[in-house]
Short mmCIF file of C-alpha atoms in Angstrom, two decimals:
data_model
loop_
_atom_site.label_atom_id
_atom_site.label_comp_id
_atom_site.label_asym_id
_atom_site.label_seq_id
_atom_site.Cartn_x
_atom_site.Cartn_y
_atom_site.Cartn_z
CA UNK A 1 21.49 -13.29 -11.57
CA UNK A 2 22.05 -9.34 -11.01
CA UNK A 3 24.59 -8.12 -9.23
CA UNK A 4 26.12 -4.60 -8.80
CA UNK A 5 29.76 -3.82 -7.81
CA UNK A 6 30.88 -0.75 -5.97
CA UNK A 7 34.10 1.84 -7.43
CA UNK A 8 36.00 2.05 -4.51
CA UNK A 9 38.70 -0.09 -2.89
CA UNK A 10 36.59 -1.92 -0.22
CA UNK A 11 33.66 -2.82 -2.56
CA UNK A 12 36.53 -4.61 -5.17
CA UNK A 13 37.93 -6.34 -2.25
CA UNK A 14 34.36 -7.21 -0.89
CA UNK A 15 31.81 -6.77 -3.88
CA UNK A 16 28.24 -7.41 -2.76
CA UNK A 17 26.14 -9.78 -5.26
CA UNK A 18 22.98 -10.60 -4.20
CA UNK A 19 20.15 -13.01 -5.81
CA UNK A 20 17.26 -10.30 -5.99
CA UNK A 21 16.20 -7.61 -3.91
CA UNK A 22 14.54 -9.57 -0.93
CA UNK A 23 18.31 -10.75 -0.43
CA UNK A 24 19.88 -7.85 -0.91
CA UNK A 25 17.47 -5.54 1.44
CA UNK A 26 17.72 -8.77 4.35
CA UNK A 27 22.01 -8.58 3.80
CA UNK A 28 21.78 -4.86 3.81
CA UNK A 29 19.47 -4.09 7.25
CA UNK A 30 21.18 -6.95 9.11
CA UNK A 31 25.23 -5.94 8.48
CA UNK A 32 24.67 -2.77 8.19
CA UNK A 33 21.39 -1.20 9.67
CA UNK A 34 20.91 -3.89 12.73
CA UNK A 35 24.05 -2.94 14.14
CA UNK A 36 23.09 0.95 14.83
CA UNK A 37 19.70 -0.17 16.08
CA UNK A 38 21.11 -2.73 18.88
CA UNK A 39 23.73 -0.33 19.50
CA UNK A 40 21.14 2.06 20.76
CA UNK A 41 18.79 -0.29 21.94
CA UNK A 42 16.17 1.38 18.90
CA UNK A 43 14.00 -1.75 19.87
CA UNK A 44 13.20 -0.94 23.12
CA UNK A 45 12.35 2.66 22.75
CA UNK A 46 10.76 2.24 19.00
CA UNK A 47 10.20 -0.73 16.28
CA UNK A 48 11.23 -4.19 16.88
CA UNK A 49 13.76 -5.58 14.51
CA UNK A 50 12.71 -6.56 11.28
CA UNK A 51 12.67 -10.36 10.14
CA UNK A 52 12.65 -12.62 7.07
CA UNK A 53 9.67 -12.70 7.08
CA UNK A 54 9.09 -8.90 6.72
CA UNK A 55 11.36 -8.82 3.15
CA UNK A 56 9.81 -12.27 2.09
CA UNK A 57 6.42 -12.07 2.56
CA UNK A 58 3.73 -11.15 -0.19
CA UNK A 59 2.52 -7.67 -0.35
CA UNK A 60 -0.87 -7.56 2.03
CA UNK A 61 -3.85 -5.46 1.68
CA UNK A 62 -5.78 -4.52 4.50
CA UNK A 63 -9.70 -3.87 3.60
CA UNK A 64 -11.10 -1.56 6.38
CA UNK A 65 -14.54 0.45 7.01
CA UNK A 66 -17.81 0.11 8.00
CA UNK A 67 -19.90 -3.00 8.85
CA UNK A 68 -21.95 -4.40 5.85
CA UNK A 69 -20.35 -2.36 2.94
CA UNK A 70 -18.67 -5.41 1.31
CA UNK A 71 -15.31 -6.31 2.43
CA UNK A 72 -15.93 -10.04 2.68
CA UNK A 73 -17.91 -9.83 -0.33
CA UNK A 74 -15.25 -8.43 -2.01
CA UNK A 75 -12.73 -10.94 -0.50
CA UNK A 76 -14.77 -13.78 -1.83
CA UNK A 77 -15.44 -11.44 -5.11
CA UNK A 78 -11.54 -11.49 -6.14
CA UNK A 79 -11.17 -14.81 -4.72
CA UNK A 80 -14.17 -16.39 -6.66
CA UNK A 81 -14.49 -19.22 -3.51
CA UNK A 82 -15.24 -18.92 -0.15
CA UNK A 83 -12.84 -18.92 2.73
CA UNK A 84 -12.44 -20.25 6.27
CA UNK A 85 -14.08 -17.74 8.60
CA UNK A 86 -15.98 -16.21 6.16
CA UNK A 87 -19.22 -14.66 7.73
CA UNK A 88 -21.37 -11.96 5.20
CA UNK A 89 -24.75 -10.88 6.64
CA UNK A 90 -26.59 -7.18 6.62
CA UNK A 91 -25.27 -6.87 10.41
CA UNK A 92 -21.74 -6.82 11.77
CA UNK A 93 -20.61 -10.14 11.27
CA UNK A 94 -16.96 -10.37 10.73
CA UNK A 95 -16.00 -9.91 14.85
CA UNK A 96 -12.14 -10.94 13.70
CA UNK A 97 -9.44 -9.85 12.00
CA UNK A 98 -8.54 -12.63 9.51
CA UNK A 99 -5.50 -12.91 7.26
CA UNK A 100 -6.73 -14.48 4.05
CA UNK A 101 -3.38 -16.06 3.14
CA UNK A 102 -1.51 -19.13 0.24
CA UNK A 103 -1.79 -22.58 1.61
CA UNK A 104 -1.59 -26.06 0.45
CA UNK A 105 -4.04 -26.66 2.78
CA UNK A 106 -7.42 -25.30 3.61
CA UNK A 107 -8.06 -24.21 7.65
CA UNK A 108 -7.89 -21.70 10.50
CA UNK A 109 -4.71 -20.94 12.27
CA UNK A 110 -5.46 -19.05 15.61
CA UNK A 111 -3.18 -15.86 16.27
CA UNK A 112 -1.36 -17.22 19.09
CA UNK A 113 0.64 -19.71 17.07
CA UNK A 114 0.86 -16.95 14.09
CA UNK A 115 2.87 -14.82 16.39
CA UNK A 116 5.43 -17.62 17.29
CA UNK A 117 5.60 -18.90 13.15
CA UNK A 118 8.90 -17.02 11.60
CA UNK A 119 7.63 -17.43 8.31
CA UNK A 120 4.53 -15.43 9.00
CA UNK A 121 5.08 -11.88 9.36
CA UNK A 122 3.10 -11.09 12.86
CA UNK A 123 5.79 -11.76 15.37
CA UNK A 124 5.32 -8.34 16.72
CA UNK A 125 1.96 -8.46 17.22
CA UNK A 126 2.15 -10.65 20.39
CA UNK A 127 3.41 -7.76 22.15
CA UNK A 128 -0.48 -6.80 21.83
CA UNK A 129 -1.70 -9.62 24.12
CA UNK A 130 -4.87 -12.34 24.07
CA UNK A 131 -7.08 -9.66 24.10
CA UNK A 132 -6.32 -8.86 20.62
CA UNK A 133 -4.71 -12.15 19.54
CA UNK A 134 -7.99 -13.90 20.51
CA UNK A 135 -9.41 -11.88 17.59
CA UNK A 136 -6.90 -12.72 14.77
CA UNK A 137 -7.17 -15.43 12.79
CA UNK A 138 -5.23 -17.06 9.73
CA UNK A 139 -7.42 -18.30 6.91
CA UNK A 140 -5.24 -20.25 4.56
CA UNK A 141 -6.62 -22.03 1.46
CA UNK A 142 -4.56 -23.09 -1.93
CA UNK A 143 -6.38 -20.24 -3.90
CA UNK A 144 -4.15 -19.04 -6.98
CA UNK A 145 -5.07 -15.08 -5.99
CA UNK A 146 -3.22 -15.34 -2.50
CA UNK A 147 0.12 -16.93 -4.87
CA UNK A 148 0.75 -13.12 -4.91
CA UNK A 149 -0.98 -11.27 -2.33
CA UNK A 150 -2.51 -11.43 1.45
CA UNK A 151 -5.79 -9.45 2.08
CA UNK A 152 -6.68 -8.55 6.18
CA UNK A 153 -10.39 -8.72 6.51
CA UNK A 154 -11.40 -7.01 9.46
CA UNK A 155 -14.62 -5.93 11.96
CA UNK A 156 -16.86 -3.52 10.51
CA UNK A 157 -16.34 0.37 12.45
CA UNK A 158 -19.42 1.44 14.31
CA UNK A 159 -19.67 4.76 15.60
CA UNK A 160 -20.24 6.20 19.39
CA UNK A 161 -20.26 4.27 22.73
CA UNK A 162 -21.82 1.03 20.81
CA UNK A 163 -18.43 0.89 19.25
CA UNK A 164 -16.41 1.04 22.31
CA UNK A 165 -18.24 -1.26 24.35
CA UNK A 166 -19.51 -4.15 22.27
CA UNK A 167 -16.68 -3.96 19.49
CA UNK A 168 -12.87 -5.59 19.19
CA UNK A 169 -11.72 -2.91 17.62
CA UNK A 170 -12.01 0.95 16.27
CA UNK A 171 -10.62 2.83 13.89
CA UNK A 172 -8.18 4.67 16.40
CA UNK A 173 -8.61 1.26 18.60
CA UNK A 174 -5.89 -1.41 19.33
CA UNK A 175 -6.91 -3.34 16.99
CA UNK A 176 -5.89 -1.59 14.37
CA UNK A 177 -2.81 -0.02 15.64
CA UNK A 178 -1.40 -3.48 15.70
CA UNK A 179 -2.29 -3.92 12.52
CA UNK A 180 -0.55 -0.38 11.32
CA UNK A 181 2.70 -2.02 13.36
CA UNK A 182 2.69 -4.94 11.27
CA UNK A 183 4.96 -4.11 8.11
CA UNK A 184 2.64 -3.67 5.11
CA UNK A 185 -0.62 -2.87 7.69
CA UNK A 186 -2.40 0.07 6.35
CA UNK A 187 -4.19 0.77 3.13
CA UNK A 188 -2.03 0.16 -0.01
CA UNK A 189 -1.41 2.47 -2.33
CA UNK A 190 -2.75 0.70 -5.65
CA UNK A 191 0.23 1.56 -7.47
CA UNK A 192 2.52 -0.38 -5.21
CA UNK A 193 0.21 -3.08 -5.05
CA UNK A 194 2.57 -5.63 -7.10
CA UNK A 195 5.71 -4.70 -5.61
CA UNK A 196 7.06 -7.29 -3.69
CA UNK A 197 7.75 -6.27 0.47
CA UNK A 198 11.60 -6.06 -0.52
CA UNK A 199 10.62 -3.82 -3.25
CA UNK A 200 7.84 -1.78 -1.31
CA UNK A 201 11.37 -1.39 1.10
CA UNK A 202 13.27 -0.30 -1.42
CA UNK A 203 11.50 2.53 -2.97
CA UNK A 204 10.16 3.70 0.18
CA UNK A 205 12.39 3.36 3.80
CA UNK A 206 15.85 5.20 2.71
CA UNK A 207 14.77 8.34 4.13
CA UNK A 208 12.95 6.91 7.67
CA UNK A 209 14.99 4.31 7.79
CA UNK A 210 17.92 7.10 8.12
CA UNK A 211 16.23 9.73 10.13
CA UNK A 212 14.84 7.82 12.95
CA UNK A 213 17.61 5.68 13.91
CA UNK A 214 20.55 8.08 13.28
CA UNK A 215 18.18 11.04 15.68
CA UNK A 216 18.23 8.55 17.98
CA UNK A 217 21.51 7.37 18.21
CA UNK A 218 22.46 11.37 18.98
CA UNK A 219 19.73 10.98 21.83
CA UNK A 220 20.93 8.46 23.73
CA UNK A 221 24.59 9.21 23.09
CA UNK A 222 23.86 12.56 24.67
CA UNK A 223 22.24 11.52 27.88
CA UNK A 224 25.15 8.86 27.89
CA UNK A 225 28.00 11.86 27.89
CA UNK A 226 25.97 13.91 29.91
CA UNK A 227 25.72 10.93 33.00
CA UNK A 228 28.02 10.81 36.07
CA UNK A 229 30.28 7.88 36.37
CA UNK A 230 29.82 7.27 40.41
CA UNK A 231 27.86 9.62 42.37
CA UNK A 232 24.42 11.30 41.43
CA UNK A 233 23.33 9.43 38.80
CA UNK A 234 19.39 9.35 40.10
CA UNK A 235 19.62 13.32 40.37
CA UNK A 236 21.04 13.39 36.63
CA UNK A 237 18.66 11.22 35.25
CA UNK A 238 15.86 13.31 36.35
CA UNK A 239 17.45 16.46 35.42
CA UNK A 240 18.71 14.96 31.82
CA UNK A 241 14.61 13.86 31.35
CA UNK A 242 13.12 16.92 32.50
CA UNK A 243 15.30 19.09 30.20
CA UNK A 244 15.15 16.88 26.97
CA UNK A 245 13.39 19.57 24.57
CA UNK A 246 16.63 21.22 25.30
CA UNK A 247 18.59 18.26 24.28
CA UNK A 248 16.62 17.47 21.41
CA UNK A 249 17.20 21.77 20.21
CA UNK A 250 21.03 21.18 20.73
CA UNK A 251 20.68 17.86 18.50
CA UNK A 252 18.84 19.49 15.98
CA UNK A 253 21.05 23.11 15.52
CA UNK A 254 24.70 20.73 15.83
CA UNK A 255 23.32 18.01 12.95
CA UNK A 256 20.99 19.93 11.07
CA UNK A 257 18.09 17.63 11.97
CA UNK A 258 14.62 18.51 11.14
CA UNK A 259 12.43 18.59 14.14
CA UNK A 260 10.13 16.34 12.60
CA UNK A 261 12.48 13.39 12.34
CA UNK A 262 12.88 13.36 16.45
CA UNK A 263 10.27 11.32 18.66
CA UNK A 264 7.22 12.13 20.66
CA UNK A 265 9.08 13.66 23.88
CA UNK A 266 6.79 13.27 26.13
CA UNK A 267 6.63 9.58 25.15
CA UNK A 268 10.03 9.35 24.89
CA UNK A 269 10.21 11.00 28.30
CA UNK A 270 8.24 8.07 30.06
CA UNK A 271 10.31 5.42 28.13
CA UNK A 272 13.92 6.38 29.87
CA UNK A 273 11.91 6.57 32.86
CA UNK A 274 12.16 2.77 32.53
CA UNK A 275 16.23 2.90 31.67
CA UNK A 276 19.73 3.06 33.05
CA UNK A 277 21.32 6.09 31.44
CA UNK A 278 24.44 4.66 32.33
CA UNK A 279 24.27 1.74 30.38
CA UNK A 280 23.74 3.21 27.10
CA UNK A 281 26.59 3.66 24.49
CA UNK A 282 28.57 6.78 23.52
CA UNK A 283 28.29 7.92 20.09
CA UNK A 284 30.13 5.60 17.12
CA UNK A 285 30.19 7.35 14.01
CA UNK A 286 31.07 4.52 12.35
CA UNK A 287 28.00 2.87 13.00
CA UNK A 288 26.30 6.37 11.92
CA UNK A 289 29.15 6.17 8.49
CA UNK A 290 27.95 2.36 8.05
CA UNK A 291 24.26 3.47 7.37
CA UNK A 292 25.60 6.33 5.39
CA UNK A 293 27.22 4.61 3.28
CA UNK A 294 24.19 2.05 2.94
CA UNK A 295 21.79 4.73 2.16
CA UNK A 296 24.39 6.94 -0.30
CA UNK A 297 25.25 3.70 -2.32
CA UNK A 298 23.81 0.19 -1.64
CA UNK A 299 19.72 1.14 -1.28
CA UNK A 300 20.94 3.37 -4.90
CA UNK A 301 22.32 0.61 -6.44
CA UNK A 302 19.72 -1.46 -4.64
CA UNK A 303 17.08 0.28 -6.85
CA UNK A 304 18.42 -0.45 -10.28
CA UNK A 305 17.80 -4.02 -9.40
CA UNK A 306 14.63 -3.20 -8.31
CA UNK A 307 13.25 -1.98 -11.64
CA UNK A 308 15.56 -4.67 -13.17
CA UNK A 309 12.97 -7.25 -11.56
CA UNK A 310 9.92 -5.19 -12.65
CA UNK A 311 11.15 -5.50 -15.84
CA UNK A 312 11.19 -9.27 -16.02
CA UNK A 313 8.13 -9.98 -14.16
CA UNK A 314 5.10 -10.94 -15.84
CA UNK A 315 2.78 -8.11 -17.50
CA UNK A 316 0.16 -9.74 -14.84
CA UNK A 317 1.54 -10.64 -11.39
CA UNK A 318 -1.91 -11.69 -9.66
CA UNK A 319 -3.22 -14.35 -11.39
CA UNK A 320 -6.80 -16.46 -10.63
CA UNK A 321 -10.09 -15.48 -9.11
CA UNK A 322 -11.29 -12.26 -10.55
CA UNK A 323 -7.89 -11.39 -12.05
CA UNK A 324 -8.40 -14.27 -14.47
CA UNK A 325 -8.71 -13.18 -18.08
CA UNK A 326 -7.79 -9.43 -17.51
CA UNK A 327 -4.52 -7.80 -17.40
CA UNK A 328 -5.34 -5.80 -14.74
CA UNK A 329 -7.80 -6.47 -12.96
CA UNK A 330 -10.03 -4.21 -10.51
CA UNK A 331 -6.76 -2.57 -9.33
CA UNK A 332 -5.51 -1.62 -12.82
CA UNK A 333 -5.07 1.91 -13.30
CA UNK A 334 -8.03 3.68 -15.10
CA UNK A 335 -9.95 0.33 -14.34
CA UNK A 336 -13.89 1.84 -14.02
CA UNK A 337 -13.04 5.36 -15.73
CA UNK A 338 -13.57 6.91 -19.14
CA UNK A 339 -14.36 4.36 -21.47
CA UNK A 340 -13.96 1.67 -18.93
CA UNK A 341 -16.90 3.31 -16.52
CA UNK A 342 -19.47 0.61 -16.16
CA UNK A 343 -17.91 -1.81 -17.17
CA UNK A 344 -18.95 -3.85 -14.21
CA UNK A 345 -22.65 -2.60 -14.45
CA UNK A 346 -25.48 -4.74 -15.55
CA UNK A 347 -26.77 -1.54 -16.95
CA UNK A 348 -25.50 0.43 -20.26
CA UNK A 349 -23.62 2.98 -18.33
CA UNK A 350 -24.80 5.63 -21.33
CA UNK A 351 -28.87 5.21 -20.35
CA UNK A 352 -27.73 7.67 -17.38
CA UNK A 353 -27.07 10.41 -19.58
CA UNK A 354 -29.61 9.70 -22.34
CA UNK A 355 -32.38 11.77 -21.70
CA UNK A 356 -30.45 14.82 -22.11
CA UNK A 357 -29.09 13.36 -25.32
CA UNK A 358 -32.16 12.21 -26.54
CA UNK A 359 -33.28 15.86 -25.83
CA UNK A 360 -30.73 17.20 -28.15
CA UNK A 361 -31.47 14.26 -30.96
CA UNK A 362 -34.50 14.73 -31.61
CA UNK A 363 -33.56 18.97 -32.45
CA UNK A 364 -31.75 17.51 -35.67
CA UNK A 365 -34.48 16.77 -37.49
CA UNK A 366 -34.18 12.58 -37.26
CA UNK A 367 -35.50 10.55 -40.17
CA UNK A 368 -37.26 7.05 -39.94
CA UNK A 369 -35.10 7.40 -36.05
CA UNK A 370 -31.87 8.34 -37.34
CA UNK A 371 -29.64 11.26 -38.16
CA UNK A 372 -27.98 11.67 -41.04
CA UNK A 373 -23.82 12.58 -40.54
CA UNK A 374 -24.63 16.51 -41.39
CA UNK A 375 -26.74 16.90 -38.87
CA UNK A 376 -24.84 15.09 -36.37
CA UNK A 377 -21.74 17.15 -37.18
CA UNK A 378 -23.28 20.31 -36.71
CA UNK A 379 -23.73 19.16 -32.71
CA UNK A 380 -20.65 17.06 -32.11
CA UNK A 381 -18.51 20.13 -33.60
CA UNK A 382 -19.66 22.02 -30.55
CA UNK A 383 -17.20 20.68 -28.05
CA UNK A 384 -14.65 21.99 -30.21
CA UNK A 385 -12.58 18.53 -30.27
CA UNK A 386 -10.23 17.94 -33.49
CA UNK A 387 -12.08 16.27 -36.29
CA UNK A 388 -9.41 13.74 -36.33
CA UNK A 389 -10.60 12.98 -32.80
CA UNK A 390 -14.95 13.42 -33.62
CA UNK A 391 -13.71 11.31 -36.67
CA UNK A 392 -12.84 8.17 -34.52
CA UNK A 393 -15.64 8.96 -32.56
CA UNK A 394 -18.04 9.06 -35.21
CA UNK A 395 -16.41 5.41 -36.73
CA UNK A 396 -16.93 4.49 -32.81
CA UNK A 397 -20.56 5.58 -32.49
CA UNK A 398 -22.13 4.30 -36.03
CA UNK A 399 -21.87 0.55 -34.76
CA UNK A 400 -24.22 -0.70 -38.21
CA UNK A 401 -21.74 1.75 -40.22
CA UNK A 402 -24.72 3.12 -42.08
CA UNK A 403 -23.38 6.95 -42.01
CA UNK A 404 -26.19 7.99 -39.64
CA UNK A 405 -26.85 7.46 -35.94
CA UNK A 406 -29.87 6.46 -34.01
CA UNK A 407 -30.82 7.66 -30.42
CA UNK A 408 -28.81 5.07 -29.21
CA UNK A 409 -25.75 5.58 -31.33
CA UNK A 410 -25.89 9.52 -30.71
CA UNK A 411 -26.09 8.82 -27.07
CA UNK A 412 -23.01 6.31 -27.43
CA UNK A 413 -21.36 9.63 -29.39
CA UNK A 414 -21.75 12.17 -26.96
CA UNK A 415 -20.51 9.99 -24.06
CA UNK A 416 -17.63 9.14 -26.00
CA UNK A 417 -17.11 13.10 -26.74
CA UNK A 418 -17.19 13.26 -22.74
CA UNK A 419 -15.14 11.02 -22.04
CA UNK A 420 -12.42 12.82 -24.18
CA UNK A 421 -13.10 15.92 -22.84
CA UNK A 422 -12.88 14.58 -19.21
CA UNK A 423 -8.57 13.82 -20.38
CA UNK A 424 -9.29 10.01 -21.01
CA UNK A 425 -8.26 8.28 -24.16
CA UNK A 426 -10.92 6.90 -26.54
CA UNK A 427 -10.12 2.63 -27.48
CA UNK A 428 -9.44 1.77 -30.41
CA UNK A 429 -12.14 -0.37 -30.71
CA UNK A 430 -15.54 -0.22 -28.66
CA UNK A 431 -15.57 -2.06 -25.52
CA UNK A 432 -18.26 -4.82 -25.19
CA UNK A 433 -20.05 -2.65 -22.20
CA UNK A 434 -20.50 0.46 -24.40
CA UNK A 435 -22.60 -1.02 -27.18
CA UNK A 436 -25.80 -0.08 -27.12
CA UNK A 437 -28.39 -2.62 -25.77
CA UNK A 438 -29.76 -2.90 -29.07
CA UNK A 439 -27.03 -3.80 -31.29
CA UNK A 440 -25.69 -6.40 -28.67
CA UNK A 441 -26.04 -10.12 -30.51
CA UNK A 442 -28.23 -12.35 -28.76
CA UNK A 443 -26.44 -15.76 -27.99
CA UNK A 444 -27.81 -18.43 -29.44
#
């Protein structure tokens, strides 16, 4: 169990202990954050509240861009099985946005009853309507891959008016600004890939979390004090609207707000078109102290737990499918550069770059197809790398260890001598996709 205590007098009355961070961040945004936003009605003018299911769920990856480059085949490709729903073909076949998703189970779940399971996180996304819930689709299937994260497969983006008339969705389109609604919508930064939601809210909400609601809170309290109790109230309203740049200037000069944190106010505008300025709340400061406090010491504390967990998980999270066997898989960092480039090519990544060195071989004077390590020094010197480095390059390069190199080898050399130079680190041994064609054992 972790657990944190606070130093002052309230938190050793009322310490908080919490399980893991999912609990914590769910404790935290409903006693403390919820609050403000109800206060101020934040739903109605912004985000709806957050659920469970937003902390609990597994982090998702949404795959977008053009028709027929690969997304379902890359699905499938980390998957290593097929999945309800699946459609590949050289024209635009996916017409859906499908959540490939864990289940013991393997089936379709159609996105009107997604939107009304708590356990799924795309609630909000009824506000959206059939139009776009007719589209959306759950794929569930008891693959080990989706144990520890969701992938959003989605239409192919065509271009001009054949995109806006014959197409579900666009890249500015509704279809995927529901998706950028949804918590975790979006393209994932690969570092953050293995961070659970709670986590991915942890290291990254403090700030807007703060901002938005607290800029807010001054809005509405403002038109609040500024409203008549009994008579002109329709007069005020329209006056208070019309002049809320001004309001907005006054809120930012009095609390030191950057401009950037306040809403779209023309949108904003039209939205307490809609309102009774009466009905909203004065300003509470202890609501605006509450978050404060949150931000200043829990979400702190809050992250020490957080790398507490990261700590303790498993060097490899994602487990199955194409992540079997590797630590890190096609999202690992440096996966596909320096010494690991080609590593998924059928082709010795080196033959691209072997004329030129075969140019340069066959200046040193080769003997019965080799060069002897003199030779070979006077050329690899050249790029001015330590000789403790060309040394491990050298021990690298001369796979038969026969203290010359063949075209081959001296190709292998001279990519590994780029690869250095490009700020990658050499391995310690030579991966099985840099050995040259020709030295490769045959299986029996």
């Amino acid at each position: 169990m972790f657990s944190w205590l606070g130093t002052d007098d309230r938190r050793k009355k009322d310490p908080e202990v919490f399980q893991n961070v999912s609990e914590g961040l769910k404790k935290l945004y409903k006693t403390k954050l919820l609050p403000l936003e109800e206060h101020y009605k934040f739903h109605e003018f912004h985000s709806p509240a957050l659920e469970d299911a937003d902390f609990d769920n597994k982090p998702m990856v949404l795959l977008v861009g053009q028709y027929s480059t690969g997304k379902t085949s890359f699905i499938r490709y980390l998957l290593e099985q097929d999945f309800p729903g699946m459609r590949i073909g050289p024209e635009p076949t996916t017409d859906s946005f499908i959540a490939v998703m864990h289940g013991t189970m393997e089936g379709l779940i159609p996105g009107n009853a997604l939107v009304v399971d708590p356990k799924k996180p795309f609630r909000k996304l009824n506000a959206f309507g059939n139009a776009f819930l007719n589209r959306f689709v759950c794929a569930q299937l008891p693959n080990p891959v989706l144990e520890s994260i969701s992938v959003i497969d989605t239409p192919g983006i065509l271009s001009g008016e054949k995109q806006r008339i014959s197409r579900v969705a666009t890249e500015d389109g509704f279809g995927y600004s529901c998706l950028r609604k949804c918590p975790y919508g979006g393209i994932v930064d690969t570092d953050k890939l293995l961070l659970t939601p709670a986590a991915y809210y942890a290291n990254e909400v403090p700030a807007p979390l703060d901002s938005r609601r607290a800029v807010h809170a001054y809005i509405i309290s403002s038109l609040k004090k500024e409203m008549p109790s009994v008579f002109g109230k329709e007069n005020k309203k329209k006056e208070l609207v019309n002049s809320l740049g001004e309001i907005y200037s006054r809120i930012e000069r009095e609390h030191q707000i950057s401009p950037g944190d306040f809403p779209n106010l023309k949108k904003m505008q039209e939205q307490l078109q809609a309102h009774d300025l009466n009905k909203f709340q004065p300003l509470k400061m202890k609501l605006l102290d509450t978050v404060d406090d949150m931000l200043g010491h829990d979400i702190a504390q809050l992250m020490v737990l957080v790398r507490q967990e990261e700590t303790q998980r498993p060097n490899q999270v994602v487990k199955g499918g194409a992540f079997e066997g590797t630590m890190n898989g096609p999202f690992g960092h440096g996966y596909g550069e320096g010494a690991g480039e080609g590593i998924d090519e059928v082709e010795w990544v080196v033959a691209r770059d072997k004329p030129m060195y075969d140019e340069i071989f066959y200046t040193l004077s080769p003997v019965n197809g080799k060069v002897t390590g003199a030779n070979a020094k006077k050329e690899m010197v050249k790029s001015k790398l330590p000789n403790t480095v060309l040394g491990k390059i050298w021990k690298l390069a001369d796979i038969d260890k026969d203290g010359m190199l063949d075209d081959e080898e001296f190709a292998l050399a001279n990519h590994l001598i780029k690869v250095k130079l490009e700020g990658h680190e050499l391995p310690s041994e030579l991966p099985a996709h840099l050995v040259p064609p020709s030295k490769r054992k045959v299986p029996e």
